[in-house]
Short mmCIF file of C-alpha atoms in Angstrom, two decimals:
data_model
loop_
_atom_site.label_atom_id
_atom_site.label_comp_id
_atom_site.label_asym_id
_atom_site.label_seq_id
_atom_site.Cartn_x
_atom_site.Cartn_y
_atom_site.Cartn_z
CA MET A 1 -16.06 8.94 -13.09
CA GLU A 2 -12.80 7.23 -13.72
CA VAL A 3 -12.06 6.23 -9.98
CA PHE A 4 -8.57 5.20 -10.28
CA GLU A 5 -7.55 8.77 -10.64
CA GLU A 6 -9.50 10.04 -8.03
CA PHE A 7 -8.07 7.97 -5.72
CA ARG A 8 -4.57 8.63 -6.76
CA LEU A 9 -5.47 12.43 -5.90
CA LEU A 10 -6.53 11.46 -2.11
CA THR A 11 -4.24 8.93 -1.77
CA ALA A 12 -1.10 11.16 -2.82
CA GLU A 13 -2.93 14.30 -0.10
CA VAL A 14 -3.55 11.50 2.26
CA ILE A 15 0.07 10.33 2.51
CA SER A 16 1.18 14.14 2.14
CA ARG A 17 -0.85 15.58 4.65
CA THR A 18 0.08 12.73 7.53
CA ALA A 19 3.29 12.08 7.04
CA PHE A 20 5.21 15.24 6.13
CA GLY A 21 2.85 17.70 6.85
CA SER A 22 2.50 19.24 3.30
CA ASN A 23 -0.23 19.25 1.07
CA TYR A 24 -1.00 17.46 -2.01
CA LEU A 25 0.40 20.19 -4.32
CA GLU A 26 3.63 20.55 -2.87
CA GLY A 27 3.85 16.31 -3.31
CA LYS A 28 2.89 16.29 -6.54
CA LYS A 29 6.05 16.94 -8.12
CA ILE A 30 7.83 14.43 -5.86
CA PHE A 31 5.32 11.57 -6.94
CA GLU A 32 5.64 12.91 -10.77
CA MET A 33 9.57 12.04 -10.68
CA LEU A 34 9.21 8.82 -8.15
CA THR A 35 6.86 7.46 -10.71
CA ARG A 36 8.99 7.80 -14.09
CA LEU A 37 11.72 7.04 -11.89
CA SER A 38 10.04 3.38 -10.95
CA ILE A 39 9.14 2.99 -14.83
CA LEU A 40 13.04 3.54 -15.82
CA VAL A 41 13.97 0.98 -12.80
CA ILE A 42 11.73 -1.71 -13.74
CA ASN A 43 12.11 -0.98 -17.95
CA ASN A 44 16.40 -1.60 -17.63
CA TYR A 45 15.83 -4.33 -14.16
CA TYR A 46 16.84 -7.26 -16.44
CA LYS A 47 19.37 -5.49 -18.49
CA THR A 48 22.36 -6.46 -19.34
CA LYS A 49 25.59 -4.40 -17.88
CA ILE A 50 28.78 -4.28 -18.83
CA PRO A 51 31.00 -3.48 -15.81
CA GLY A 52 32.25 0.05 -15.76
CA ILE A 53 30.57 1.02 -19.20
CA SER A 54 28.88 3.30 -17.07
CA MET A 55 31.95 5.37 -16.36
CA ILE A 56 32.50 6.66 -19.61
CA TRP A 57 28.99 6.46 -21.64
CA LYS A 58 25.68 6.51 -20.20
CA THR A 59 22.35 5.67 -21.64
CA ALA A 60 19.81 8.43 -21.99
CA ASP A 61 17.79 6.02 -19.22
CA GLU A 62 20.80 6.57 -16.74
CA ILE A 63 21.12 10.12 -17.60
CA GLU A 64 17.49 10.74 -16.89
CA SER A 65 17.65 8.33 -13.96
CA GLU A 66 20.05 10.58 -12.30
CA LYS A 67 18.44 13.90 -12.84
CA LEU A 68 14.67 12.53 -11.59
CA ALA A 69 17.53 10.82 -8.04
CA LYS A 70 18.44 14.87 -7.98
CA GLY A 71 15.38 16.59 -8.25
CA ILE A 72 13.82 14.44 -6.25
CA HIS A 73 16.48 14.57 -3.84
CA ASP A 74 16.71 18.31 -3.84
CA ARG A 75 12.66 18.52 -2.90
CA VAL A 76 12.95 16.62 0.15
CA MET A 77 15.97 18.42 1.39
CA GLU A 78 13.57 21.36 0.95
CA MET A 79 11.29 20.39 3.28
CA VAL A 80 13.66 19.13 5.66
CA LYS A 81 15.77 22.42 5.13
CA ILE A 82 12.24 24.54 6.21
CA ARG A 83 11.74 22.49 9.32
CA GLU A 84 14.89 23.24 10.42
CA LYS A 85 15.42 26.72 10.04
CA ASN A 86 11.68 27.16 11.69
CA VAL A 87 13.03 25.69 14.62
CA SER A 88 16.41 27.60 14.51
CA VAL A 89 14.37 30.69 14.12
CA GLY A 90 12.42 29.77 17.32
CA GLU A 91 8.81 29.65 15.16
CA THR A 92 8.62 25.33 16.47
CA ASP A 93 10.83 24.26 19.35
CA ASN A 94 10.90 20.48 17.53
CA PHE A 95 10.57 19.28 13.73
CA GLY A 96 7.16 17.51 14.74
CA ASN A 97 6.07 15.00 15.05
CA ASP A 98 4.66 12.99 11.68
CA PHE A 99 7.39 10.72 9.64
CA LEU A 100 9.16 13.72 8.29
CA GLY A 101 9.99 15.01 11.83
CA LEU A 102 11.21 11.64 13.25
CA LEU A 103 13.12 11.07 10.07
CA ILE A 104 14.68 14.72 10.57
CA ASN A 105 14.97 14.03 14.43
CA ALA A 106 17.17 10.41 13.73
CA TYR A 107 19.08 12.98 10.98
CA ARG A 108 20.54 15.28 13.40
CA ASP A 109 21.03 12.74 16.44
CA SER A 110 24.11 13.59 18.75
CA ASP A 111 24.76 10.00 18.85
CA GLU A 112 27.04 9.29 15.54
CA LYS A 113 26.01 5.65 15.68
CA ASN A 114 22.48 6.35 15.34
CA ARG A 115 22.37 9.51 13.41
CA PHE A 116 20.59 9.06 10.13
CA SER A 117 23.03 9.99 6.51
CA VAL A 118 21.17 12.31 4.18
CA GLU A 119 20.65 8.87 1.62
CA ASP A 120 19.09 7.30 4.18
CA LEU A 121 16.71 10.39 5.05
CA VAL A 122 16.32 10.89 1.21
CA ASP A 123 15.69 7.13 0.75
CA GLU A 124 13.20 6.90 3.77
CA CYS A 125 11.27 10.08 2.25
CA LYS A 126 11.22 8.45 -1.23
CA THR A 127 9.60 4.60 -0.05
CA PHE A 128 7.60 6.17 2.21
CA TYR A 129 5.72 8.31 0.04
CA PHE A 130 5.64 6.32 -2.96
CA ALA A 131 4.52 2.51 -1.17
CA GLY A 132 2.22 4.98 0.90
CA GLN A 133 0.12 6.29 -2.29
CA GLU A 134 0.53 4.02 -4.52
CA THR A 135 -0.86 0.81 -2.77
CA THR A 136 -3.18 2.28 -1.01
CA ASN A 137 -4.45 3.87 -4.52
CA SER A 138 -4.60 0.38 -6.05
CA LEU A 139 -6.05 -1.10 -2.97
CA LEU A 140 -8.73 1.36 -3.04
CA ALA A 141 -9.93 1.54 -6.30
CA TRP A 142 -9.92 -2.63 -6.68
CA THR A 143 -11.91 -2.55 -3.89
CA VAL A 144 -14.88 0.01 -5.38
CA LEU A 145 -14.30 -2.63 -8.48
CA VAL A 146 -15.22 -5.62 -6.71
CA LEU A 147 -18.28 -3.73 -4.86
CA ALA A 148 -19.79 -2.64 -8.30
CA ILE A 149 -20.22 -5.91 -9.78
CA HIS A 150 -21.34 -7.61 -6.39
CA THR A 151 -23.81 -4.92 -5.31
CA GLU A 152 -25.34 -7.59 -3.11
CA TRP A 153 -21.97 -7.51 -0.59
CA GLN A 154 -21.76 -3.47 -1.13
CA GLU A 155 -25.50 -3.22 0.35
CA LYS A 156 -24.08 -5.77 3.27
CA THR A 157 -20.89 -3.63 3.50
CA ARG A 158 -22.89 -0.24 3.55
CA ARG A 159 -25.43 -1.16 6.21
CA GLU A 160 -22.62 -2.45 8.26
CA VAL A 161 -20.72 1.06 7.97
CA PHE A 162 -23.98 2.76 9.03
CA GLU A 163 -24.23 0.62 12.22
CA ALA A 164 -20.71 2.13 12.97
CA PHE A 165 -21.20 5.42 11.97
CA GLY A 166 -24.94 6.25 10.82
CA ASP A 167 -24.54 9.51 8.85
CA ARG A 168 -22.02 10.62 10.89
CA ASN A 169 -17.84 10.87 9.42
CA PRO A 170 -15.60 8.40 10.20
CA ASN A 171 -13.99 8.42 13.64
CA SER A 172 -11.70 6.15 15.76
CA GLU A 173 -14.66 4.78 17.82
CA GLY A 174 -16.63 3.65 14.73
CA ILE A 175 -12.98 3.09 13.23
CA SER A 176 -12.82 0.18 15.89
CA LYS A 177 -16.70 -0.99 15.35
CA LEU A 178 -15.12 -2.15 11.81
CA LYS A 179 -12.72 -4.57 13.63
CA VAL A 180 -14.88 -5.94 16.58
CA VAL A 181 -18.13 -6.64 17.97
CA ARG A 182 -19.42 -5.39 21.25
CA LYS A 183 -18.32 -8.43 23.86
CA SER A 184 -21.78 -8.76 25.31
CA ALA A 185 -23.22 -9.67 22.27
CA ILE A 186 -20.95 -13.00 22.09
CA SER A 187 -19.01 -15.44 24.77
CA LYS A 188 -16.26 -13.45 26.42
CA SER A 189 -13.85 -16.09 25.61
CA PHE A 190 -10.87 -15.34 23.69
CA THR A 191 -11.39 -17.86 21.18
CA SER A 192 -15.14 -16.26 20.01
CA ILE A 193 -13.83 -13.05 20.31
CA LEU A 194 -11.24 -13.11 17.76
CA TYR A 195 -13.06 -15.24 15.77
CA PHE A 196 -15.57 -12.59 15.28
CA GLN A 197 -13.73 -9.80 15.06
CA LEU A 198 -12.39 -11.41 12.12
CA ARG A 199 -16.55 -11.99 10.75
CA ILE A 200 -16.71 -8.09 10.01
CA ARG A 201 -18.13 -7.67 6.30
CA MET A 202 -15.62 -5.03 5.37
CA ASN A 203 -12.76 -7.25 6.43
CA MET A 204 -13.85 -9.75 4.56
CA VAL A 205 -14.30 -7.70 1.53
CA ILE A 206 -10.74 -6.38 2.16
CA ASN A 207 -9.20 -9.16 2.32
CA GLU A 208 -10.44 -11.27 -0.08
CA THR A 209 -9.61 -7.85 -2.72
CA LEU A 210 -6.07 -7.72 -1.62
CA ARG A 211 -6.54 -12.13 -2.42
CA LEU A 212 -7.64 -11.37 -6.15
CA TYR A 213 -6.05 -8.36 -7.08
CA SER A 214 -2.85 -7.61 -4.49
CA PRO A 215 -1.47 -4.15 -5.45
CA VAL A 216 2.05 -5.54 -5.08
CA THR A 217 2.71 -8.73 -7.85
CA ALA A 218 5.51 -9.87 -5.80
CA VAL A 219 8.67 -8.86 -3.94
CA ILE A 220 12.37 -9.59 -4.40
CA ARG A 221 14.41 -10.95 -1.28
CA LYS A 222 18.34 -11.00 -1.20
CA VAL A 223 19.77 -13.73 -0.29
CA GLY A 224 22.21 -12.83 2.73
CA LYS A 225 24.10 -15.86 3.53
CA GLU A 226 24.03 -19.60 2.16
CA ALA A 227 20.25 -21.53 3.13
CA GLN A 228 18.72 -24.50 2.47
CA LEU A 229 14.77 -24.14 1.64
CA GLY A 230 13.73 -27.89 1.25
CA ARG A 231 15.88 -30.11 -0.90
CA LEU A 232 17.39 -26.83 -2.77
CA VAL A 233 20.43 -24.74 -1.31
CA LEU A 234 20.15 -21.00 -2.39
CA PRO A 235 23.44 -19.63 -2.18
CA ALA A 236 24.73 -16.29 -0.68
CA ASN A 237 24.17 -12.53 -2.88
CA ILE A 238 21.81 -14.47 -5.25
CA GLU A 239 17.94 -12.83 -5.42
CA VAL A 240 15.02 -14.50 -5.48
CA MET A 241 11.41 -13.65 -6.01
CA ILE A 242 7.96 -14.54 -4.40
CA PRO A 243 5.33 -14.46 -6.29
CA ILE A 244 2.52 -12.92 -4.30
CA MET A 245 0.37 -13.05 -7.13
CA ALA A 246 1.19 -16.95 -7.82
CA LEU A 247 0.69 -17.76 -4.34
CA HIS A 248 -3.10 -15.39 -3.75
CA HIS A 249 -4.55 -17.64 -7.36
CA ASP A 250 -3.38 -21.05 -6.21
CA PRO A 251 -6.19 -23.81 -6.45
CA GLN A 252 -4.32 -26.18 -4.51
CA SER A 253 -4.68 -23.45 -1.11
CA TRP A 254 -7.75 -21.22 -2.32
CA GLY A 255 -9.97 -24.38 -4.25
CA ASP A 256 -11.34 -24.51 -7.34
CA ASP A 257 -13.43 -21.47 -6.90
CA VAL A 258 -9.73 -19.28 -6.68
CA HIS A 259 -10.60 -16.54 -9.01
CA LEU A 260 -13.92 -16.25 -7.96
CA PHE A 261 -15.00 -12.92 -5.63
CA LYS A 262 -16.06 -14.92 -2.72
CA PRO A 263 -15.49 -12.99 0.74
CA GLU A 264 -17.21 -14.97 2.41
CA ARG A 265 -14.09 -17.52 2.14
CA PHE A 266 -12.70 -14.72 5.13
CA ALA A 267 -15.59 -15.63 7.54
CA GLN A 268 -13.34 -17.44 10.25
CA GLY A 269 -10.26 -15.25 9.72
CA ILE A 270 -7.09 -15.27 7.39
CA ALA A 271 -5.52 -18.13 9.21
CA SER A 272 -8.75 -20.38 8.53
CA ALA A 273 -9.40 -19.38 4.69
CA THR A 274 -5.39 -20.19 4.10
CA LYS A 275 -5.73 -23.58 6.09
CA TYR A 276 -3.34 -22.32 7.89
CA ASN A 277 -0.70 -21.85 5.90
CA SER A 278 0.49 -18.36 6.12
CA ALA A 279 2.14 -17.72 3.34
CA ALA A 280 -0.89 -18.14 1.44
CA PHE A 281 -2.02 -15.01 2.02
CA ILE A 282 0.92 -12.24 1.72
CA PRO A 283 -0.23 -9.14 0.44
CA PHE A 284 1.92 -7.20 2.32
CA SER A 285 4.69 -9.15 2.35
CA MET A 286 5.29 -11.23 5.87
CA GLY A 287 8.07 -11.73 8.32
CA PRO A 288 10.51 -8.74 9.53
CA ARG A 289 10.70 -7.32 6.08
CA SER A 290 6.52 -6.96 5.91
CA CYS A 291 5.25 -3.96 5.17
CA VAL A 292 5.11 -1.55 8.02
CA GLY A 293 2.89 0.83 7.07
CA MET A 294 0.22 -1.88 6.38
CA SER A 295 -2.55 -0.57 9.53
CA PHE A 296 -2.06 2.94 7.85
CA ALA A 297 -2.94 1.83 4.03
CA THR A 298 -6.50 -0.28 5.88
CA THR A 299 -7.26 2.30 7.77
CA GLU A 300 -7.19 5.18 5.45
CA THR A 301 -9.18 2.69 2.95
CA LYS A 302 -11.91 1.63 5.38
CA ILE A 303 -12.43 5.17 6.33
CA ALA A 304 -12.57 6.36 2.32
CA LEU A 305 -14.53 2.92 1.28
CA SER A 306 -17.19 4.07 4.66
CA MET A 307 -17.43 7.64 3.45
CA ILE A 308 -18.52 6.53 -0.36
CA LEU A 309 -21.10 4.11 1.02
CA GLN A 310 -22.62 6.18 3.51
CA ARG A 311 -23.43 8.48 0.29
CA TYR A 312 -23.34 7.13 -2.92
CA ALA A 313 -24.76 3.09 -4.33
CA PHE A 314 -22.39 2.95 -7.61
CA THR A 315 -22.78 0.23 -10.58
CA LEU A 316 -20.12 -0.88 -12.72
CA SER A 317 -20.17 1.35 -16.48
CA PRO A 318 -20.42 -0.92 -19.68
CA ALA A 319 -17.48 1.11 -20.85
CA TYR A 320 -14.73 -0.63 -17.89
CA VAL A 321 -12.70 -3.05 -20.00
CA HIS A 322 -10.91 -5.35 -17.16
CA ALA A 323 -7.30 -5.27 -17.71
CA PRO A 324 -4.96 -5.13 -14.45
CA PHE A 325 -1.88 -5.06 -15.37
CA PRO A 326 1.65 -4.07 -13.19
CA ILE A 327 3.51 -1.46 -13.33
CA ILE A 328 4.91 -1.14 -10.29
CA THR A 329 1.56 -1.98 -8.42
CA LEU A 330 -1.16 -3.46 -9.75
CA GLN A 331 -3.48 -0.68 -12.08
CA PRO A 332 -6.54 -0.91 -14.15
CA GLN A 333 -4.92 -0.51 -18.04
CA HIS A 334 -7.93 2.01 -18.75
CA GLY A 335 -8.97 3.22 -15.71
CA ILE A 336 -12.46 2.02 -13.72
CA GLN A 337 -15.25 4.09 -14.60
#
């Protein structure tokens, strides 16, 4: 079974239903257009551009990009108009309490200062649709890969899942058990509780997967105003790339076993694993621009993994060829069998 594509279908369905109230078939075209648009952006990102030339002549990629952007805009606005129509005819009394509903409320805000523009609304939908699906797809696939290779950790994690859920489907109470331990079993001091919260096996496996196969391999930040970093003076308006993958594979931060799968390095929590260097482990970035969907992605991953581990034991196929490559997110070039 090729699991990367299976997880693509799953994560697309989840983000479509939870954030936009639609199903996968309705969101499928948006995903396809977003993926193609992102590839075009990446392919053209470092090409030299002559100012003003696009006003008189456009490349084939620019023409296709504009067509895709318009198609995405039109499909998002179709979803918005359906919600607005349902309210106007009295079928519902609000735009919904999911992500799209919140965006429409901001778009229709009576206070002009707080009101979202059409561009704001569409851009937020594009970001949430794409980031909410691609990153979790990548995380799930690589986590299953490492568990298929390291079957002893697969068994440890499976035992933990059965302790939390038995043979029942995951629920909120059980998910919380994957994060905490019964207080009666440990010291009631805050330090001890925090320590045991971070010793849970599934958390350790997910964190180690995020370290080795971070879905986002780098982030780019624009310098708003001149800033000094150590001996470096960064002028305003330049772009700085933070190579997440390099940070996660730095022997100075992680030791000589940096390339090995060792979830136990997170046994005492992220702070201890990184020797209290918060920038050494940033799969969801950090600071005020850290990923707003971090909890969403990790919770979805825990639910999916739990349901798989309850039902299946799995090993890696001899047909698998290990070839991770970054195209928007870190993906297996030949799939994961």
